[in-house]
CSV table of C-alpha atoms in Angstrom, one decimal:
chain,number,residue,atom,x,y,z
O,1,UNK,CA,0.1,-0.1,0.3
O,2,UNK,CA,3.2,2.3,0.8
O,3,UNK,CA,4.7,1.5,-2.3
O,4,UNK,CA,1.2,2.0,-4.1
O,5,UNK,CA,0.8,5.6,-2.4
O,6,UNK,CA,4.4,6.9,-3.2
O,7,UNK,CA,3.4,5.4,-6.9
O,8,UNK,CA,0.4,6.9,-7.6
O,9,UNK,CA,1.6,10.8,-5.4
O,10,UNK,CA,4.5,10.3,-8.0
O,11,UNK,CA,2.2,10.2,-11.1
O,12,UNK,CA,0.1,13.1,-9.6
O,13,UNK,CA,3.4,15.2,-9.4
O,14,UNK,CA,3.8,14.2,-13.2
O,15,UNK,CA,0.6,15.0,-14.3
O,16,UNK,CA,0.7,18.4,-12.8
O,17,UNK,CA,3.8,18.9,-14.4
O,18,UNK,CA,2.8,18.2,-17.8
O,19,UNK,CA,-0.3,20.4,-17.4
O,20,UNK,CA,1.8,23.1,-16.3
O,21,UNK,CA,4.2,22.7,-18.9
O,22,UNK,CA,0.8,22.5,-21.1
O,23,UNK,CA,-0.5,25.8,-19.6
O,24,UNK,CA,3.0,28.1,-20.1
O,25,UNK,CA,2.7,26.7,-23.8
O,26,UNK,CA,-1.2,27.7,-24.3
O,27,UNK,CA,-0.2,31.1,-22.7
O,28,UNK,CA,3.1,31.9,-24.3
O,29,UNK,CA,0.7,31.3,-27.5
O,30,UNK,CA,-2.1,33.2,-26.6
O,31,UNK,CA,1.2,35.8,-25.9
O,32,UNK,CA,2.8,36.1,-29.4
O,33,UNK,CA,-1.2,36.4,-31.0
O,34,UNK,CA,-1.7,39.4,-29.4
O,35,UNK,CA,1.3,40.7,-30.3
O,36,UNK,CA,1.0,39.5,-34.3
O,37,UNK,CA,1.1,42.5,-36.1
O,38,UNK,CA,3.5,44.6,-33.9
O,39,UNK,CA,6.0,41.9,-34.5
O,40,UNK,CA,6.0,42.1,-37.5
O,41,UNK,CA,6.1,45.7,-38.4
O,42,UNK,CA,8.9,46.3,-34.9
O,43,UNK,CA,10.8,42.9,-36.0
O,44,UNK,CA,14.3,43.2,-37.6
O,45,UNK,CA,15.2,40.7,-40.8
O,46,UNK,CA,18.1,38.7,-40.8
O,47,UNK,CA,20.8,39.1,-43.3
O,48,UNK,CA,21.6,36.5,-45.8
O,49,UNK,CA,24.9,36.0,-44.9
O,50,UNK,CA,23.2,34.1,-42.6
O,51,UNK,CA,21.2,32.2,-44.6
O,52,UNK,CA,23.9,31.3,-46.8
O,53,UNK,CA,26.2,30.6,-43.9
O,54,UNK,CA,23.3,27.6,-42.4
O,55,UNK,CA,22.8,26.1,-46.4
O,56,UNK,CA,26.8,25.7,-47.4
O,57,UNK,CA,26.5,23.6,-44.0
O,58,UNK,CA,23.7,21.6,-45.6
O,59,UNK,CA,24.0,18.7,-48.7
O,60,UNK,CA,20.9,19.1,-50.4
O,61,UNK,CA,18.5,22.3,-50.3
O,62,UNK,CA,14.7,20.4,-50.7
O,63,UNK,CA,13.0,20.7,-47.7
O,64,UNK,CA,13.7,23.3,-44.5
O,65,UNK,CA,11.3,23.0,-41.6
O,66,UNK,CA,11.5,26.8,-39.5
O,67,UNK,CA,9.7,25.7,-36.3
O,68,UNK,CA,8.2,29.1,-34.8
O,69,UNK,CA,7.6,30.9,-38.2
O,70,UNK,CA,6.3,33.8,-36.1
O,71,UNK,CA,5.7,36.2,-39.4
O,72,UNK,CA,7.7,33.9,-41.5
O,73,UNK,CA,10.6,36.1,-41.5
O,74,UNK,CA,13.4,33.4,-41.7
O,75,UNK,CA,11.2,30.7,-43.6
O,76,UNK,CA,10.8,33.6,-46.6
O,77,UNK,CA,15.0,34.0,-46.8
O,78,UNK,CA,14.7,30.0,-46.9
O,79,UNK,CA,12.4,29.8,-49.7
O,80,UNK,CA,15.1,31.8,-51.9
O,81,UNK,CA,17.4,28.5,-50.8
O,82,UNK,CA,15.4,25.8,-50.8
O,83,UNK,CA,12.9,24.0,-53.3
O,84,UNK,CA,9.8,23.5,-50.5
O,85,UNK,CA,9.9,25.5,-47.1
O,86,UNK,CA,7.4,24.2,-44.4
O,87,UNK,CA,6.7,26.9,-41.7
O,88,UNK,CA,5.2,26.0,-38.8
O,89,UNK,CA,3.6,28.2,-35.5
O,90,UNK,CA,0.8,27.9,-32.9
O,91,UNK,CA,-0.3,31.2,-33.5
O,92,UNK,CA,-2.7,31.6,-36.4
O,93,UNK,CA,-2.5,35.2,-36.3
O,94,UNK,CA,1.3,35.4,-36.9
O,95,UNK,CA,0.6,33.3,-39.8
O,96,UNK,CA,-2.3,35.6,-41.0
O,97,UNK,CA,0.6,38.4,-41.5
O,98,UNK,CA,3.5,36.1,-43.0
O,99,UNK,CA,4.5,36.6,-46.6
O,100,UNK,CA,2.9,33.9,-48.6
O,101,UNK,CA,4.9,32.6,-51.8
O,102,UNK,CA,4.3,29.4,-53.6
O,103,UNK,CA,6.9,27.2,-52.1
O,104,UNK,CA,6.2,28.0,-48.9
O,105,UNK,CA,3.6,25.7,-46.6
O,106,UNK,CA,2.7,27.6,-43.1
O,107,UNK,CA,1.0,25.0,-41.0
O,108,UNK,CA,-0.7,26.3,-37.5
O,109,UNK,CA,0.3,23.1,-35.0
O,110,UNK,CA,-0.9,23.1,-31.3
O,111,UNK,CA,1.5,23.7,-28.7
O,112,UNK,CA,2.2,20.6,-27.8
O,113,UNK,CA,2.9,18.1,-30.9
O,114,UNK,CA,2.7,14.7,-30.7
O,115,UNK,CA,5.3,12.2,-33.5
O,116,UNK,CA,1.7,11.6,-35.3
O,117,UNK,CA,0.7,15.4,-35.5
O,118,UNK,CA,5.0,15.6,-36.4
O,119,UNK,CA,4.6,13.2,-39.4
O,120,UNK,CA,1.2,14.7,-40.4
O,121,UNK,CA,1.8,18.4,-40.5
O,122,UNK,CA,5.4,18.3,-40.8
O,123,UNK,CA,7.6,16.0,-42.6
O,124,UNK,CA,8.2,12.2,-42.5
O,125,UNK,CA,10.9,10.5,-40.6
O,126,UNK,CA,14.6,11.5,-42.8
O,127,UNK,CA,13.5,13.9,-45.3
O,128,UNK,CA,14.1,17.6,-43.8
O,129,UNK,CA,17.5,18.9,-45.1
O,130,UNK,CA,17.7,21.8,-42.4
O,131,UNK,CA,15.5,22.5,-39.6
O,132,UNK,CA,15.6,26.2,-38.2
O,133,UNK,CA,14.7,28.7,-35.4
O,134,UNK,CA,14.8,32.1,-35.1
O,135,UNK,CA,14.3,33.6,-31.8
O,136,UNK,CA,12.0,31.4,-30.6
O,137,UNK,CA,14.0,28.2,-29.1
O,138,UNK,CA,14.0,29.3,-25.7
O,139,UNK,CA,10.4,29.1,-25.2
O,140,UNK,CA,10.3,25.2,-26.3
O,141,UNK,CA,10.2,22.5,-24.8
O,142,UNK,CA,14.0,21.2,-25.5
O,143,UNK,CA,14.4,17.4,-25.0
O,144,UNK,CA,11.0,16.9,-27.3
O,145,UNK,CA,11.2,19.5,-29.5
O,146,UNK,CA,15.0,18.1,-30.0
O,147,UNK,CA,13.6,14.3,-30.6
O,148,UNK,CA,11.2,15.8,-33.3
O,149,UNK,CA,14.0,17.1,-35.2
O,150,UNK,CA,16.3,13.9,-34.9
O,151,UNK,CA,13.3,12.1,-36.2
O,152,UNK,CA,12.4,14.6,-39.6
O,153,UNK,CA,16.3,15.2,-40.2
O,154,UNK,CA,18.2,13.4,-42.8
O,155,UNK,CA,21.0,11.5,-41.6
O,156,UNK,CA,24.0,12.2,-40.6
O,157,UNK,CA,24.3,15.1,-42.3
O,158,UNK,CA,20.6,17.1,-42.0
O,159,UNK,CA,21.3,20.5,-39.7
O,160,UNK,CA,19.4,22.4,-37.2
O,161,UNK,CA,20.3,25.9,-37.2
O,162,UNK,CA,18.7,28.4,-34.3
O,163,UNK,CA,19.9,31.5,-33.6
O,164,UNK,CA,18.4,34.7,-31.0
O,165,UNK,CA,19.5,38.2,-31.1
O,166,UNK,CA,20.1,40.4,-28.4
O,167,UNK,CA,19.2,43.8,-27.3
O,168,UNK,CA,19.5,46.4,-30.2
O,169,UNK,CA,22.8,48.8,-30.5
O,170,UNK,CA,22.3,52.5,-31.6
O,171,UNK,CA,24.8,54.6,-30.6
O,172,UNK,CA,26.4,56.3,-27.2
O,173,UNK,CA,23.3,57.6,-26.1
O,174,UNK,CA,20.5,55.3,-26.6
O,175,UNK,CA,22.2,52.8,-25.9
O,176,UNK,CA,21.6,53.3,-22.4
O,177,UNK,CA,18.4,54.8,-22.3
O,178,UNK,CA,17.4,50.8,-24.2
O,179,UNK,CA,19.5,49.1,-21.9
O,180,UNK,CA,17.5,50.5,-18.7
O,181,UNK,CA,14.6,49.8,-20.3
O,182,UNK,CA,15.1,46.2,-21.0
O,183,UNK,CA,17.0,45.4,-17.4
O,184,UNK,CA,15.0,47.9,-15.0
O,185,UNK,CA,11.3,48.7,-16.2
O,186,UNK,CA,10.7,45.9,-18.2
O,187,UNK,CA,12.9,43.3,-16.5
O,188,UNK,CA,10.4,42.4,-13.7
O,189,UNK,CA,7.8,41.5,-16.9
O,190,UNK,CA,10.7,38.7,-19.0
O,191,UNK,CA,9.2,35.3,-18.5
O,192,UNK,CA,12.3,32.8,-17.3
O,193,UNK,CA,13.2,31.8,-20.6
O,194,UNK,CA,14.7,34.9,-21.5
O,195,UNK,CA,17.7,34.5,-20.0
O,196,UNK,CA,18.9,32.1,-22.7
O,197,UNK,CA,18.7,34.9,-25.2
O,198,UNK,CA,20.5,36.8,-22.8
O,199,UNK,CA,23.4,34.1,-22.8
O,200,UNK,CA,23.4,34.2,-26.3
O,201,UNK,CA,22.8,30.9,-26.3
O,202,UNK,CA,25.8,30.1,-25.0
O,203,UNK,CA,24.4,27.8,-22.3
O,204,UNK,CA,21.0,26.4,-24.2
O,205,UNK,CA,21.6,22.5,-24.7
O,206,UNK,CA,22.2,21.7,-27.6
O,207,UNK,CA,23.2,18.0,-28.0
O,208,UNK,CA,24.1,18.1,-31.7
O,209,UNK,CA,27.6,17.3,-33.5
O,210,UNK,CA,29.5,20.0,-35.3
O,211,UNK,CA,28.9,21.1,-38.7
O,212,UNK,CA,31.6,20.3,-41.9
O,213,UNK,CA,34.1,22.3,-41.4
O,214,UNK,CA,33.7,23.9,-38.3
O,215,UNK,CA,35.5,22.3,-34.2
O,216,UNK,CA,32.1,23.7,-32.4
O,217,UNK,CA,28.3,24.5,-32.1
O,218,UNK,CA,28.5,28.2,-31.8
O,219,UNK,CA,27.6,30.4,-31.2
O,220,UNK,CA,28.5,31.9,-34.3
O,221,UNK,CA,28.3,36.0,-34.4
O,222,UNK,CA,26.4,37.9,-37.1
O,223,UNK,CA,24.8,41.2,-37.3
O,224,UNK,CA,21.4,42.3,-38.5
O,225,UNK,CA,21.1,46.1,-39.0
O,226,UNK,CA,18.1,48.0,-40.1
O,227,UNK,CA,17.3,51.9,-40.4
O,228,UNK,CA,15.2,53.0,-38.0
O,229,UNK,CA,13.1,56.1,-36.6
O,230,UNK,CA,12.0,56.5,-33.4
O,231,UNK,CA,8.0,55.5,-34.0
O,232,UNK,CA,9.5,51.9,-35.5
O,233,UNK,CA,11.8,51.7,-32.6
O,234,UNK,CA,8.6,52.1,-30.2
O,235,UNK,CA,6.9,49.5,-32.7
O,236,UNK,CA,9.3,47.1,-31.8
O,237,UNK,CA,9.8,47.8,-27.8
O,238,UNK,CA,6.0,47.3,-27.9
O,239,UNK,CA,6.3,43.6,-29.4
O,240,UNK,CA,8.2,42.5,-26.9
O,241,UNK,CA,7.0,39.5,-24.7
O,242,UNK,CA,7.3,41.4,-21.4
O,243,UNK,CA,5.6,44.5,-22.5
O,244,UNK,CA,2.6,42.8,-23.4
O,245,UNK,CA,2.7,40.8,-20.2
O,246,UNK,CA,2.9,44.4,-18.2
O,247,UNK,CA,0.1,45.8,-20.1
O,248,UNK,CA,-2.2,42.7,-20.1
O,249,UNK,CA,-1.8,43.3,-15.8
O,250,UNK,CA,-2.1,47.0,-16.8
O,251,UNK,CA,1.1,48.2,-16.5
O,252,UNK,CA,2.1,51.3,-19.5
O,253,UNK,CA,6.1,50.9,-19.5
O,254,UNK,CA,6.7,53.4,-21.9
O,255,UNK,CA,6.0,56.2,-20.1
O,256,UNK,CA,5.7,60.0,-21.4
O,257,UNK,CA,8.6,60.6,-19.1
O,258,UNK,CA,10.3,57.7,-21.1
O,259,UNK,CA,9.5,58.8,-24.2
O,260,UNK,CA,10.4,62.1,-24.1
O,261,UNK,CA,13.9,60.7,-22.3
O,262,UNK,CA,14.2,58.6,-25.8
O,263,UNK,CA,13.1,62.0,-27.6
O,264,UNK,CA,16.2,63.8,-26.3
O,265,UNK,CA,18.1,60.8,-27.3
O,266,UNK,CA,16.9,60.1,-30.6
O,267,UNK,CA,16.7,63.1,-32.2
O,268,UNK,CA,14.5,63.3,-35.5
O,269,UNK,CA,16.9,61.3,-38.1
O,270,UNK,CA,16.5,57.8,-38.4
O,271,UNK,CA,19.5,55.7,-36.9
O,272,UNK,CA,21.1,53.1,-38.2
O,273,UNK,CA,20.2,49.8,-35.3
O,274,UNK,CA,22.3,46.9,-35.2
O,275,UNK,CA,21.2,43.8,-33.7
O,276,UNK,CA,23.9,41.0,-32.4
O,277,UNK,CA,22.5,37.3,-33.8
O,278,UNK,CA,23.7,34.5,-32.1
O,279,UNK,CA,24.0,31.1,-33.8
O,280,UNK,CA,24.1,27.7,-32.7
O,281,UNK,CA,24.3,24.9,-35.6
O,282,UNK,CA,25.0,21.3,-35.6
O,283,UNK,CA,23.9,17.9,-37.8
O,284,UNK,CA,21.8,15.1,-36.5
O,285,UNK,CA,24.7,12.6,-36.7
O,286,UNK,CA,24.9,9.2,-36.9
């Protein structure tokens, strides 16, 4: 009886943990639905050099899977290189604003996807050349996702490439305001997975072999650049999940005083904004 009671308690704890994990995934999906349009307008585009580097490590370019595609920023660039792209996301609102191209198939997936759903909605076993994840992998249930990646990737040279970008860099006047807004004003509203981005994906679990020609899986650094005006910066800041979380709680992070501070530091002209990108890349192996 004692042993059965212990096992029942463990099972109950496992169920509670799984329920909590699934609930968190659904909440994050709902959060990004609310910010879909701002995300599409405010986020940077990724440099061609990033995709050229990824593609150079994949022997064939028949099929790519862009997981957590959001508004399809990465999928659009992949479609210029790969014959076909399957781009998945939990948010129908994000997919609505994604670019429609003939060789991209957008697919809404549930926050928790079974292996059967993986084969139905994404791809068959050992059929994908490259899996990409742009600014999203820190939200994933990594052990489950990695098992799915290893299932669909071609063996041994199928490639997984996941990247994040950190706080944008403008100049010596604006950067301190951005850093304070990120760490102090928005700080307590960030979800814990954001710490992986702060660490530049350096400490993220990544159980894959180095691709050919490299002795490590990264992070490798790239840079995205975009000419932006102050209104565009505000749109970008409002696309943050932390901003949306605060707003849901009735807190406006971009106060009148902060907006005035940004205006004084920014001026009237558009400025070149640089977004540091950090890439982890590996291959399936045997």
